């Protein structure tokens, strides 16, 4: 047991976990949150359902974080998905596992996760102060000495920064922690939006709401294929979004920052190679030869895309299917395999699910989350240079790094 005074900045997923763990270890913990309520972002995660974690094994889990993922081995060895699930069950949040190993609260409500955490930190003895904005951290002789909050200096023996990234700033995550970390002489890997929708150069507003399942999207950067993903994509307000687009968006944001040309090619029929697709077209156009082409195509692609096909190809939509020439059929086949959209820009932080970049993990002890630069300063959660795919990976990082920091603090 210790009687240290600890300040945690930010009552998100990471901050609440860290605060509760530190209080359980006997510290006097004050959790400072700038918003009127804790966990604003947590409360809107997973489309309001909160994808808490994923049951993938450690190696697969870590692979979702790119090259920096290795940093997580130590914290995951102390607190991983099974521990998090047990923790939530214990605090009254039973969970269910869904497709792709995604874990959600059984109630389907992210707000249940927030209120269970809020009750738990209170039971642990954490003093939660909302409407409390930290403006500065105080450092004395390379030791953390306290913070300035709402203009007042507060002394502390240790400080945990859990202010999150810069995405969805309306939830309170406005990137303040980067300034605190810089002040503590930490290096910040440039922050960029990730898991973010991509705006198409040509308007796609007529496709608004269209969801394409089981398609393949390929990303071309300066005309060179970079990667491809299979699954679901959606058209929303002149943007491409949905799981497979979000997954590729991090690389695309980086390419666009380097003024590279980005195109997305959608293969609407990935299960059929060119020959099989051609046989299918011949069959459809023969058996339904008297019908207009646009009507026959309805059996192959969603209605919303029919207009798009004929706007792109010089083929009469109303001619009868039996009169299509082989050249026209080839054009059609190519389009179905390569519906190409040039990307104008990525959407801003306000619409990004996560922030890429952040406090360099090289300067953080992976066992404890303590800064290697300033004694008794801990940095956790999305503020670190760690960003994973969708699927529950990012919240596990917030909870695991929070757990480790809260338990390690002296
Ligand atoms: C729309 C959306 C959906 C998402 N869905 C999922 C999902 O289903 N599964 C998943 O794994 N991940 C999801 N994520 C990502 C996940 O929410 C974040 O990675 C995670 O919340 C990061 O936790 P954190 O505690 O580090 O930061 P945050 O949750 O951002 O919390 C930081 C807190 O610090 C406070 N704060 C900031 N500055 C100050 C200051 N100066 N003083 C005091 N307080 C301050 C903020 O108000 C905030 O409450 C989603 C993100 C978004 C935007």
CSV table of C-alpha atoms and ligand atoms in Angstrom, one decimal:
chain,number,residue,atom,x,y,z
A,1,UNK,CA,0.0,0.0,0.0
A,2,UNK,CA,1.2,3.5,-0.6
A,3,UNK,CA,-0.3,7.0,0.2
A,4,UNK,CA,1.0,8.7,-2.9
A,5,UNK,CA,-0.9,11.5,-4.5
A,6,UNK,CA,-1.5,10.7,-8.1
A,7,UNK,CA,-3.2,12.7,-10.8
A,8,UNK,CA,-4.6,11.1,-13.9
A,9,UNK,CA,-5.4,13.5,-16.7
A,10,UNK,CA,-8.4,12.4,-18.8
A,11,UNK,CA,-11.3,10.1,-17.9
A,12,UNK,CA,-11.4,8.0,-21.0
A,13,UNK,CA,-10.9,4.3,-21.2
A,14,UNK,CA,-7.2,4.4,-20.4
A,15,UNK,CA,-7.5,7.1,-17.6
A,16,UNK,CA,-10.4,5.4,-15.8
A,17,UNK,CA,-8.6,2.0,-15.8
A,18,UNK,CA,-5.4,3.5,-14.6
A,19,UNK,CA,-7.1,5.6,-11.9
A,20,UNK,CA,-9.0,2.6,-10.5
A,21,UNK,CA,-5.9,0.4,-10.5
A,22,UNK,CA,-3.8,3.0,-8.8
A,23,UNK,CA,-6.4,3.6,-6.1
A,24,UNK,CA,-6.8,-0.2,-5.5
A,25,UNK,CA,-3.0,-0.2,-4.9
A,26,UNK,CA,-3.6,2.4,-2.1
A,27,UNK,CA,-2.8,5.7,-3.8
A,28,UNK,CA,-4.8,8.9,-3.4
A,29,UNK,CA,-6.0,9.3,-6.9
A,30,UNK,CA,-7.6,12.4,-8.5
A,31,UNK,CA,-8.9,11.9,-12.0
A,32,UNK,CA,-9.3,15.2,-13.9
A,33,UNK,CA,-11.6,15.4,-16.8
A,34,UNK,CA,-12.3,18.5,-18.9
A,35,UNK,CA,-15.7,17.4,-20.1
A,36,UNK,CA,-18.8,17.5,-17.9
A,37,UNK,CA,-18.9,13.7,-17.9
A,38,UNK,CA,-16.3,11.0,-18.2
A,39,UNK,CA,-15.9,8.6,-21.1
A,40,UNK,CA,-17.6,10.7,-23.8
A,41,UNK,CA,-15.7,9.0,-26.6
A,42,UNK,CA,-16.1,5.5,-25.1
A,43,UNK,CA,-19.9,6.1,-25.0
A,44,UNK,CA,-20.0,6.5,-28.9
A,45,UNK,CA,-17.6,3.6,-29.7
A,46,UNK,CA,-18.6,0.7,-31.9
A,47,UNK,CA,-21.6,2.7,-33.3
A,48,UNK,CA,-22.9,3.0,-29.8
A,49,UNK,CA,-22.3,-0.6,-29.0
A,50,UNK,CA,-18.6,-0.4,-27.8
A,51,UNK,CA,-16.4,-3.1,-29.3
A,52,UNK,CA,-14.4,-3.6,-26.1
A,53,UNK,CA,-11.8,-6.0,-27.4
A,54,UNK,CA,-11.1,-8.9,-29.7
A,55,UNK,CA,-10.4,-12.5,-28.9
A,56,UNK,CA,-7.6,-12.9,-31.5
A,57,UNK,CA,-4.4,-14.4,-30.0
A,58,UNK,CA,-1.6,-12.1,-28.9
A,59,UNK,CA,0.4,-12.4,-32.1
A,60,UNK,CA,-2.6,-11.8,-34.4
A,61,UNK,CA,-3.8,-8.9,-32.2
A,62,UNK,CA,-0.4,-7.2,-32.3
A,63,UNK,CA,-0.2,-7.6,-36.1
A,64,UNK,CA,-3.1,-5.2,-36.3
A,65,UNK,CA,-0.8,-2.4,-35.0
A,66,UNK,CA,1.9,-2.5,-37.7
A,67,UNK,CA,5.6,-2.2,-36.7
A,68,UNK,CA,5.0,-0.5,-33.4
A,69,UNK,CA,2.8,-3.3,-32.2
A,70,UNK,CA,5.8,-5.1,-30.5
A,71,UNK,CA,5.7,-2.4,-27.8
A,72,UNK,CA,2.5,-4.0,-26.6
A,73,UNK,CA,3.8,-7.5,-25.7
A,74,UNK,CA,4.7,-6.5,-22.2
A,75,UNK,CA,1.4,-4.9,-21.2
A,76,UNK,CA,-0.6,-7.6,-22.9
A,77,UNK,CA,1.3,-10.2,-20.9
A,78,UNK,CA,0.0,-8.6,-17.8
A,79,UNK,CA,-3.5,-7.6,-19.0
A,80,UNK,CA,-5.0,-9.0,-22.2
A,81,UNK,CA,-8.5,-9.6,-23.7
A,82,UNK,CA,-9.4,-12.5,-21.3
A,83,UNK,CA,-8.5,-10.3,-18.3
A,84,UNK,CA,-10.5,-7.4,-19.7
A,85,UNK,CA,-13.5,-9.6,-20.3
A,86,UNK,CA,-13.3,-11.0,-16.8
A,87,UNK,CA,-12.9,-7.5,-15.4
A,88,UNK,CA,-16.0,-6.3,-17.2
A,89,UNK,CA,-18.0,-9.3,-16.1
A,90,UNK,CA,-16.9,-8.6,-12.5
A,91,UNK,CA,-18.1,-5.0,-12.6
A,92,UNK,CA,-21.5,-6.0,-14.0
A,93,UNK,CA,-21.0,-5.9,-17.8
A,94,UNK,CA,-21.5,-9.3,-19.3
A,95,UNK,CA,-20.2,-9.6,-22.9
A,96,UNK,CA,-20.9,-11.4,-26.1
A,97,UNK,CA,-18.4,-12.3,-28.9
A,98,UNK,CA,-19.5,-11.7,-32.4
A,99,UNK,CA,-18.2,-12.3,-36.0
A,100,UNK,CA,-14.5,-11.7,-36.3
A,101,UNK,CA,-13.9,-12.2,-32.6
A,102,UNK,CA,-15.3,-8.8,-31.7
A,103,UNK,CA,-16.4,-8.5,-28.1
A,104,UNK,CA,-19.3,-6.2,-27.1
A,105,UNK,CA,-21.3,-5.7,-23.9
A,106,UNK,CA,-24.3,-8.1,-24.0
A,107,UNK,CA,-26.7,-5.2,-23.6
A,108,UNK,CA,-25.4,-3.7,-26.8
A,109,UNK,CA,-24.9,-0.3,-25.1
A,110,UNK,CA,-21.6,1.5,-24.9
A,111,UNK,CA,-23.1,3.8,-22.3
A,112,UNK,CA,-23.4,0.7,-20.0
A,113,UNK,CA,-19.6,0.3,-20.2
A,114,UNK,CA,-19.1,3.9,-19.3
A,115,UNK,CA,-21.4,3.9,-16.3
A,116,UNK,CA,-20.0,0.6,-15.0
A,117,UNK,CA,-16.5,2.1,-15.2
A,118,UNK,CA,-17.6,5.3,-13.5
A,119,UNK,CA,-19.2,3.4,-10.6
A,120,UNK,CA,-16.1,1.1,-10.3
A,121,UNK,CA,-13.7,4.0,-10.0
A,122,UNK,CA,-15.9,5.6,-7.4
A,123,UNK,CA,-15.9,2.3,-5.4
A,124,UNK,CA,-12.1,2.2,-5.7
A,125,UNK,CA,-11.9,5.6,-4.1
A,126,UNK,CA,-10.9,7.7,-7.1
A,127,UNK,CA,-11.8,11.4,-6.8
A,128,UNK,CA,-13.3,12.3,-10.2
A,129,UNK,CA,-13.3,16.0,-11.0
A,130,UNK,CA,-15.2,16.9,-14.2
A,131,UNK,CA,-15.1,20.3,-15.9
A,132,UNK,CA,-11.5,20.3,-15.0
A,133,UNK,CA,-9.1,21.1,-17.8
A,134,UNK,CA,-5.4,20.6,-17.2
A,135,UNK,CA,-3.5,23.4,-18.9
A,136,UNK,CA,0.1,22.4,-18.0
A,137,UNK,CA,2.2,19.8,-16.3
A,138,UNK,CA,4.7,20.8,-13.7
A,139,UNK,CA,8.2,19.4,-13.7
A,140,UNK,CA,10.9,19.9,-11.1
A,141,UNK,CA,14.4,18.5,-11.4
A,142,UNK,CA,13.3,16.0,-14.0
A,143,UNK,CA,10.6,14.8,-11.7
A,144,UNK,CA,6.9,15.2,-12.2
A,145,UNK,CA,5.6,17.7,-9.6
A,146,UNK,CA,2.0,18.3,-10.4
A,147,UNK,CA,-0.3,20.0,-12.9
A,148,UNK,CA,-2.1,23.3,-13.5
A,149,UNK,CA,-5.8,22.7,-13.7
A,150,UNK,CA,-8.4,25.4,-14.3
A,151,UNK,CA,-5.7,27.9,-13.4
A,152,UNK,CA,-4.8,26.3,-10.1
A,153,UNK,CA,-1.6,24.4,-9.3
A,154,UNK,CA,-2.2,20.9,-7.9
A,155,UNK,CA,0.7,19.0,-6.4
A,156,UNK,CA,1.3,15.3,-7.2
A,157,UNK,CA,3.8,12.6,-6.7
A,158,UNK,CA,3.1,11.1,-10.1
A,159,UNK,CA,1.0,12.0,-13.1
A,160,UNK,CA,-0.6,9.8,-15.7
A,161,UNK,CA,-1.4,11.5,-19.0
A,162,UNK,CA,-4.4,9.8,-20.6
A,163,UNK,CA,-5.8,12.6,-22.8
A,164,UNK,CA,-6.3,10.5,-25.9
A,165,UNK,CA,-5.5,11.5,-29.5
A,166,UNK,CA,-6.8,14.3,-31.7
A,167,UNK,CA,-9.7,12.5,-33.4
A,168,UNK,CA,-13.4,13.3,-32.7
A,169,UNK,CA,-12.3,16.5,-30.7
A,170,UNK,CA,-15.9,17.1,-29.8
A,171,UNK,CA,-15.6,14.3,-27.3
A,172,UNK,CA,-12.9,16.2,-25.4
A,173,UNK,CA,-9.9,14.5,-27.1
A,174,UNK,CA,-8.4,17.6,-28.5
A,175,UNK,CA,-4.7,16.6,-28.5
A,176,UNK,CA,-3.7,18.5,-25.4
A,177,UNK,CA,-1.5,15.6,-24.3
A,178,UNK,CA,0.9,16.1,-27.2
A,179,UNK,CA,1.8,19.5,-25.8
A,180,UNK,CA,2.3,18.1,-22.3
A,181,UNK,CA,4.5,15.4,-23.7
A,182,UNK,CA,6.5,17.9,-25.7
A,183,UNK,CA,7.0,20.0,-22.6
A,184,UNK,CA,8.4,16.8,-20.9
A,185,UNK,CA,10.9,16.6,-23.8
A,186,UNK,CA,9.2,13.7,-25.5
A,187,UNK,CA,9.4,13.2,-29.3
A,188,UNK,CA,6.0,13.3,-31.1
A,189,UNK,CA,5.6,11.3,-34.3
A,190,UNK,CA,3.5,13.6,-36.5
A,191,UNK,CA,-0.1,13.0,-35.8
A,192,UNK,CA,-2.5,12.2,-38.7
A,193,UNK,CA,-6.1,11.0,-39.0
A,194,UNK,CA,-6.5,7.3,-39.5
A,195,UNK,CA,-9.5,5.0,-39.9
A,196,UNK,CA,-11.0,7.9,-41.8
A,197,UNK,CA,-13.4,8.2,-44.7
A,198,UNK,CA,-12.0,9.2,-48.1
A,199,UNK,CA,-13.6,11.9,-50.3
A,200,UNK,CA,-14.0,11.0,-54.0
A,201,UNK,CA,-13.0,13.6,-56.6
A,202,UNK,CA,-16.2,13.1,-58.7
A,203,UNK,CA,-19.4,13.4,-56.6
A,204,UNK,CA,-20.8,10.1,-55.5
A,205,UNK,CA,-23.7,11.7,-53.7
A,206,UNK,CA,-26.1,9.8,-55.9
A,207,UNK,CA,-24.8,6.6,-54.3
A,208,UNK,CA,-25.3,7.9,-50.7
A,209,UNK,CA,-26.1,5.1,-48.3
A,210,UNK,CA,-25.1,2.3,-50.7
A,211,UNK,CA,-23.4,-0.6,-48.9
A,212,UNK,CA,-21.4,-3.0,-51.1
A,213,UNK,CA,-20.7,-6.4,-49.4
A,214,UNK,CA,-18.2,-9.0,-50.5
A,215,UNK,CA,-16.3,-6.7,-52.8
A,216,UNK,CA,-12.6,-6.2,-53.2
A,217,UNK,CA,-11.1,-2.8,-53.0
A,218,UNK,CA,-7.6,-2.1,-54.3
A,219,UNK,CA,-5.6,1.0,-53.5
A,220,UNK,CA,-3.5,2.5,-56.3
A,221,UNK,CA,-0.9,5.1,-55.3
A,222,UNK,CA,0.7,6.9,-58.2
A,223,UNK,CA,-0.8,4.2,-60.4
A,224,UNK,CA,0.9,1.4,-58.5
A,225,UNK,CA,-1.2,-1.2,-56.6
A,226,UNK,CA,-0.3,-0.9,-52.9
A,227,UNK,CA,-2.8,-3.2,-51.2
A,228,UNK,CA,-6.2,-4.8,-51.4
A,229,UNK,CA,-8.9,-5.7,-48.9
A,230,UNK,CA,-12.0,-7.9,-49.2
A,231,UNK,CA,-15.3,-7.1,-47.4
A,232,UNK,CA,-17.7,-4.2,-47.1
A,233,UNK,CA,-17.6,-0.6,-48.1
A,234,UNK,CA,-20.1,2.2,-48.0
A,235,UNK,CA,-20.8,5.4,-49.9
A,236,UNK,CA,-21.6,8.3,-47.5
A,237,UNK,CA,-21.9,12.0,-48.5
A,238,UNK,CA,-19.3,12.0,-51.3
A,239,UNK,CA,-17.0,9.7,-49.3
A,240,UNK,CA,-16.0,6.1,-49.4
A,241,UNK,CA,-16.1,4.5,-45.9
A,242,UNK,CA,-16.8,1.1,-44.3
A,243,UNK,CA,-14.4,-1.5,-42.9
A,244,UNK,CA,-12.2,-2.1,-46.0
A,245,UNK,CA,-11.7,1.5,-46.8
A,246,UNK,CA,-11.0,2.5,-43.2
A,247,UNK,CA,-8.4,-0.2,-43.0
A,248,UNK,CA,-6.5,1.2,-46.0
A,249,UNK,CA,-7.0,4.8,-45.0
A,250,UNK,CA,-3.9,5.2,-42.9
A,251,UNK,CA,-1.6,4.4,-45.8
A,252,UNK,CA,-3.7,6.7,-48.1
A,253,UNK,CA,-3.5,9.6,-45.7
A,254,UNK,CA,0.3,9.3,-45.7
A,255,UNK,CA,0.3,9.1,-49.5
A,256,UNK,CA,-1.9,12.2,-49.8
A,257,UNK,CA,0.3,14.1,-47.4
A,258,UNK,CA,3.1,13.4,-49.9
A,259,UNK,CA,1.0,14.8,-52.7
A,260,UNK,CA,0.6,11.3,-54.3
A,261,UNK,CA,-2.2,10.4,-56.6
A,262,UNK,CA,-4.7,7.9,-55.0
A,263,UNK,CA,-7.3,5.8,-56.7
A,264,UNK,CA,-9.6,3.1,-55.3
A,265,UNK,CA,-10.6,0.3,-57.7
A,266,UNK,CA,-13.6,-1.7,-56.7
A,267,UNK,CA,-14.0,-5.2,-58.0
A,268,UNK,CA,-17.7,-5.8,-57.7
A,269,UNK,CA,-17.4,-9.5,-58.6
A,270,UNK,CA,-14.3,-10.8,-56.9
A,271,UNK,CA,-15.6,-14.4,-56.8
A,272,UNK,CA,-15.7,-14.5,-60.7
A,273,UNK,CA,-12.5,-14.2,-62.7
A,274,UNK,CA,-12.7,-12.4,-66.1
A,275,UNK,CA,-13.6,-15.6,-68.0
A,276,UNK,CA,-16.3,-16.7,-65.5
A,277,UNK,CA,-17.8,-13.2,-65.4
A,278,UNK,CA,-17.9,-13.2,-69.2
A,279,UNK,CA,-19.7,-16.5,-69.3
A,280,UNK,CA,-22.2,-15.2,-66.8
A,281,UNK,CA,-22.8,-12.1,-68.9
A,282,UNK,CA,-23.2,-14.1,-72.1
A,283,UNK,CA,-25.7,-16.4,-70.3
A,284,UNK,CA,-27.7,-13.5,-68.8
A,285,UNK,CA,-27.8,-11.5,-72.1
A,286,UNK,CA,-28.9,-14.6,-74.0
A,287,UNK,CA,-31.6,-15.9,-71.7
A,288,UNK,CA,-33.0,-12.5,-71.2
A,289,UNK,CA,-32.2,-11.1,-74.6
A,290,UNK,CA,-35.4,-9.2,-75.1
A,291,UNK,CA,-35.1,-7.1,-72.0
A,292,UNK,CA,-33.2,-3.8,-71.9
A,293,UNK,CA,-29.6,-4.0,-70.7
A,294,UNK,CA,-30.2,-2.0,-67.6
A,295,UNK,CA,-32.9,-4.4,-66.4
A,296,UNK,CA,-30.7,-7.5,-66.9
A,297,UNK,CA,-27.8,-5.8,-65.0
A,298,UNK,CA,-30.1,-5.5,-61.9
A,299,UNK,CA,-29.4,-9.2,-61.4
A,300,UNK,CA,-25.7,-8.5,-61.1
A,301,UNK,CA,-25.2,-5.3,-59.3
A,302,UNK,CA,-27.2,-3.0,-56.9
A,303,UNK,CA,-29.8,-0.8,-58.6
A,304,UNK,CA,-27.9,2.4,-57.6
A,305,UNK,CA,-24.9,1.3,-59.6
A,306,UNK,CA,-26.8,0.8,-62.9
A,307,UNK,CA,-26.8,4.6,-63.6
A,308,UNK,CA,-23.1,4.7,-62.7
A,309,UNK,CA,-22.3,2.0,-65.3
A,310,UNK,CA,-24.0,3.8,-68.1
A,311,UNK,CA,-22.7,7.2,-67.1
A,312,UNK,CA,-19.2,5.8,-67.5
A,313,UNK,CA,-19.6,3.6,-70.6
A,314,UNK,CA,-20.8,4.7,-74.0
A,315,UNK,CA,-23.4,1.9,-74.1
A,316,UNK,CA,-27.1,2.5,-74.6
A,317,UNK,CA,-28.8,1.4,-71.3
A,318,UNK,CA,-32.1,0.8,-73.1
A,319,UNK,CA,-31.0,-1.4,-76.0
A,320,UNK,CA,-32.1,-5.0,-75.8
A,321,UNK,CA,-29.6,-7.3,-74.1
A,322,UNK,CA,-29.2,-9.6,-77.1
A,323,UNK,CA,-27.8,-6.7,-79.2
A,324,UNK,CA,-24.8,-6.0,-77.0
A,325,UNK,CA,-21.6,-6.3,-79.0
A,326,UNK,CA,-18.6,-8.2,-77.7
A,327,UNK,CA,-16.6,-5.0,-77.5
A,328,UNK,CA,-19.4,-3.5,-75.3
A,329,UNK,CA,-19.5,-6.7,-73.2
A,330,UNK,CA,-15.8,-6.4,-72.6
A,331,UNK,CA,-16.2,-2.8,-71.5
A,332,UNK,CA,-18.9,-3.8,-69.1
A,333,UNK,CA,-16.9,-6.7,-67.8
A,334,UNK,CA,-13.8,-4.5,-67.2
A,335,UNK,CA,-16.0,-1.9,-65.4
A,336,UNK,CA,-17.5,-4.5,-63.1
A,337,UNK,CA,-14.0,-5.7,-62.1
A,338,UNK,CA,-12.5,-2.2,-61.9
A,339,UNK,CA,-14.9,0.5,-60.9
A,340,UNK,CA,-12.4,3.2,-60.2
A,341,UNK,CA,-12.7,6.3,-58.1
A,342,UNK,CA,-10.0,9.0,-57.7
A,343,UNK,CA,-9.7,10.2,-54.1
A,344,UNK,CA,-9.6,14.0,-53.7
A,345,UNK,CA,-8.7,14.1,-50.0
A,346,UNK,CA,-9.2,12.3,-46.7
A,347,UNK,CA,-11.7,13.6,-44.1
A,348,UNK,CA,-10.4,15.5,-41.1
A,349,UNK,CA,-9.7,14.5,-37.5
A,350,UNK,CA,-13.3,15.3,-36.7
A,351,UNK,CA,-14.3,12.1,-38.6
A,352,UNK,CA,-11.3,9.9,-37.9
A,353,UNK,CA,-11.8,7.0,-35.5
A,354,UNK,CA,-8.2,7.1,-34.4
A,355,UNK,CA,-5.0,9.2,-34.5
A,356,UNK,CA,-1.9,7.8,-36.1
A,357,UNK,CA,1.4,9.1,-34.7
A,358,UNK,CA,1.8,10.4,-31.1
A,359,UNK,CA,4.3,10.0,-28.3
A,360,UNK,CA,7.2,7.9,-29.5
A,361,UNK,CA,6.9,4.5,-27.8
A,362,UNK,CA,10.8,4.3,-27.8
A,363,UNK,CA,10.7,6.8,-24.9
A,364,UNK,CA,8.3,4.9,-22.8
A,365,UNK,CA,9.0,1.9,-20.6
A,366,UNK,CA,6.8,-0.9,-22.1
A,367,UNK,CA,6.6,-2.7,-18.7
A,368,UNK,CA,5.2,0.3,-16.7
A,369,UNK,CA,4.3,3.1,-19.2
A,370,UNK,CA,6.6,5.4,-17.3
A,371,UNK,CA,8.4,8.1,-19.3
A,372,UNK,CA,12.1,7.4,-19.9
A,373,UNK,CA,12.6,11.1,-19.8
A,374,UNK,CA,10.8,12.3,-16.7
A,375,UNK,CA,10.5,10.4,-13.5
A,376,UNK,CA,7.0,9.6,-12.2
A,377,UNK,CA,5.4,10.7,-15.5
A,378,UNK,CA,3.3,8.0,-17.2
A,379,UNK,CA,1.8,8.2,-20.7
A,380,UNK,CA,-1.0,5.8,-21.8
A,381,UNK,CA,-3.7,5.1,-24.4
A,382,UNK,CA,-4.2,6.7,-27.8
A,383,UNK,CA,-1.8,9.5,-27.0
A,384,UNK,CA,1.0,7.0,-27.7
A,385,UNK,CA,2.2,6.3,-31.2
A,386,UNK,CA,0.0,3.2,-31.5
A,387,UNK,CA,-3.0,2.8,-33.8
A,388,UNK,CA,-4.7,-0.4,-34.7
A,389,UNK,CA,-7.5,-1.5,-37.1
A,390,UNK,CA,-11.1,-1.5,-36.2
A,391,UNK,CA,-12.2,-4.7,-34.3
A,392,UNK,CA,-11.8,-3.8,-30.7
A,393,UNK,CA,-8.0,-3.5,-30.9
A,394,UNK,CA,-7.7,0.2,-29.9
A,395,UNK,CA,-9.7,0.0,-26.7
A,396,UNK,CA,-7.8,-3.0,-25.5
A,397,UNK,CA,-4.6,-0.9,-25.8
A,398,UNK,CA,-6.2,1.9,-23.8
A,399,UNK,CA,-7.3,-0.6,-21.1
A,400,UNK,CA,-4.0,-2.6,-21.0
A,401,UNK,CA,-1.7,0.5,-20.9
A,402,UNK,CA,-4.0,2.0,-18.3
A,403,UNK,CA,-3.9,-1.2,-16.2
A,404,UNK,CA,-0.1,-1.4,-16.3
A,405,UNK,CA,0.5,2.2,-15.5
A,406,UNK,CA,-2.0,2.2,-12.6
A,407,UNK,CA,-0.5,-0.9,-11.1
A,408,UNK,CA,3.1,0.2,-11.6
A,409,UNK,CA,3.0,3.6,-10.1
A,410,UNK,CA,4.9,4.1,-6.9
B,1,LIG,C1,-16.5,7.1,-33.4
B,1,LIG,C2,-15.5,6.2,-32.8
B,1,LIG,C3,-15.8,4.8,-32.6
B,1,LIG,C4,-14.8,4.0,-32.0
B,1,LIG,N1,-15.1,2.7,-31.8
B,1,LIG,C5,-14.2,1.9,-31.3
B,1,LIG,C6,-14.5,0.5,-30.9
B,1,LIG,O1,-15.7,0.1,-31.0
B,1,LIG,N2,-13.5,-0.3,-30.4
B,1,LIG,C7,-12.2,0.2,-30.2
B,1,LIG,O2,-11.4,-0.6,-29.8
B,1,LIG,N3,-11.9,1.5,-30.4
B,1,LIG,C8,-12.9,2.3,-30.9
B,1,LIG,N4,-12.5,3.6,-31.1
B,1,LIG,C9,-11.2,4.1,-30.7
B,1,LIG,C10,-11.2,4.3,-29.2
B,1,LIG,O3,-12.4,5.0,-28.8
B,1,LIG,C11,-10.0,5.1,-28.7
B,1,LIG,O4,-8.8,4.5,-29.2
B,1,LIG,C12,-10.0,5.1,-27.2
B,1,LIG,O5,-11.2,5.8,-26.7
B,1,LIG,C13,-8.8,5.8,-26.6
B,1,LIG,O6,-8.8,5.9,-25.2
B,1,LIG,P1,-8.1,6.9,-24.4
B,1,LIG,O7,-8.5,6.7,-23.0
B,1,LIG,O8,-6.6,6.9,-24.7
B,1,LIG,O9,-8.6,8.4,-24.9
B,1,LIG,P2,-10.0,9.0,-24.9
B,1,LIG,O10,-11.1,8.0,-24.9
B,1,LIG,O11,-10.0,9.9,-26.1
B,1,LIG,O12,-10.1,9.8,-23.5
B,1,LIG,C14,-9.3,11.0,-23.3
B,1,LIG,C15,-10.0,11.8,-22.2
B,1,LIG,O13,-9.1,12.9,-21.8
B,1,LIG,C16,-9.9,14.1,-21.7
B,1,LIG,N5,-9.0,15.2,-21.8
B,1,LIG,C17,-8.3,15.6,-22.9
B,1,LIG,N6,-7.5,16.7,-22.7
B,1,LIG,C18,-7.7,17.0,-21.4
B,1,LIG,C19,-7.2,18.0,-20.5
B,1,LIG,N7,-6.4,18.9,-20.9
B,1,LIG,N8,-7.6,18.0,-19.2
B,1,LIG,C20,-8.5,17.1,-18.7
B,1,LIG,N9,-9.0,16.1,-19.5
B,1,LIG,C21,-8.6,16.0,-20.8
B,1,LIG,C22,-10.9,14.0,-22.8
B,1,LIG,O14,-12.0,14.8,-22.5
B,1,LIG,C23,-11.3,12.5,-22.8
B,1,LIG,O15,-12.3,12.2,-21.9
B,1,LIG,C24,-13.5,4.5,-31.7
B,1,LIG,C25,-13.3,5.9,-31.8
B,1,LIG,C26,-14.2,6.7,-32.4
B,1,LIG,C27,-13.9,8.2,-32.5
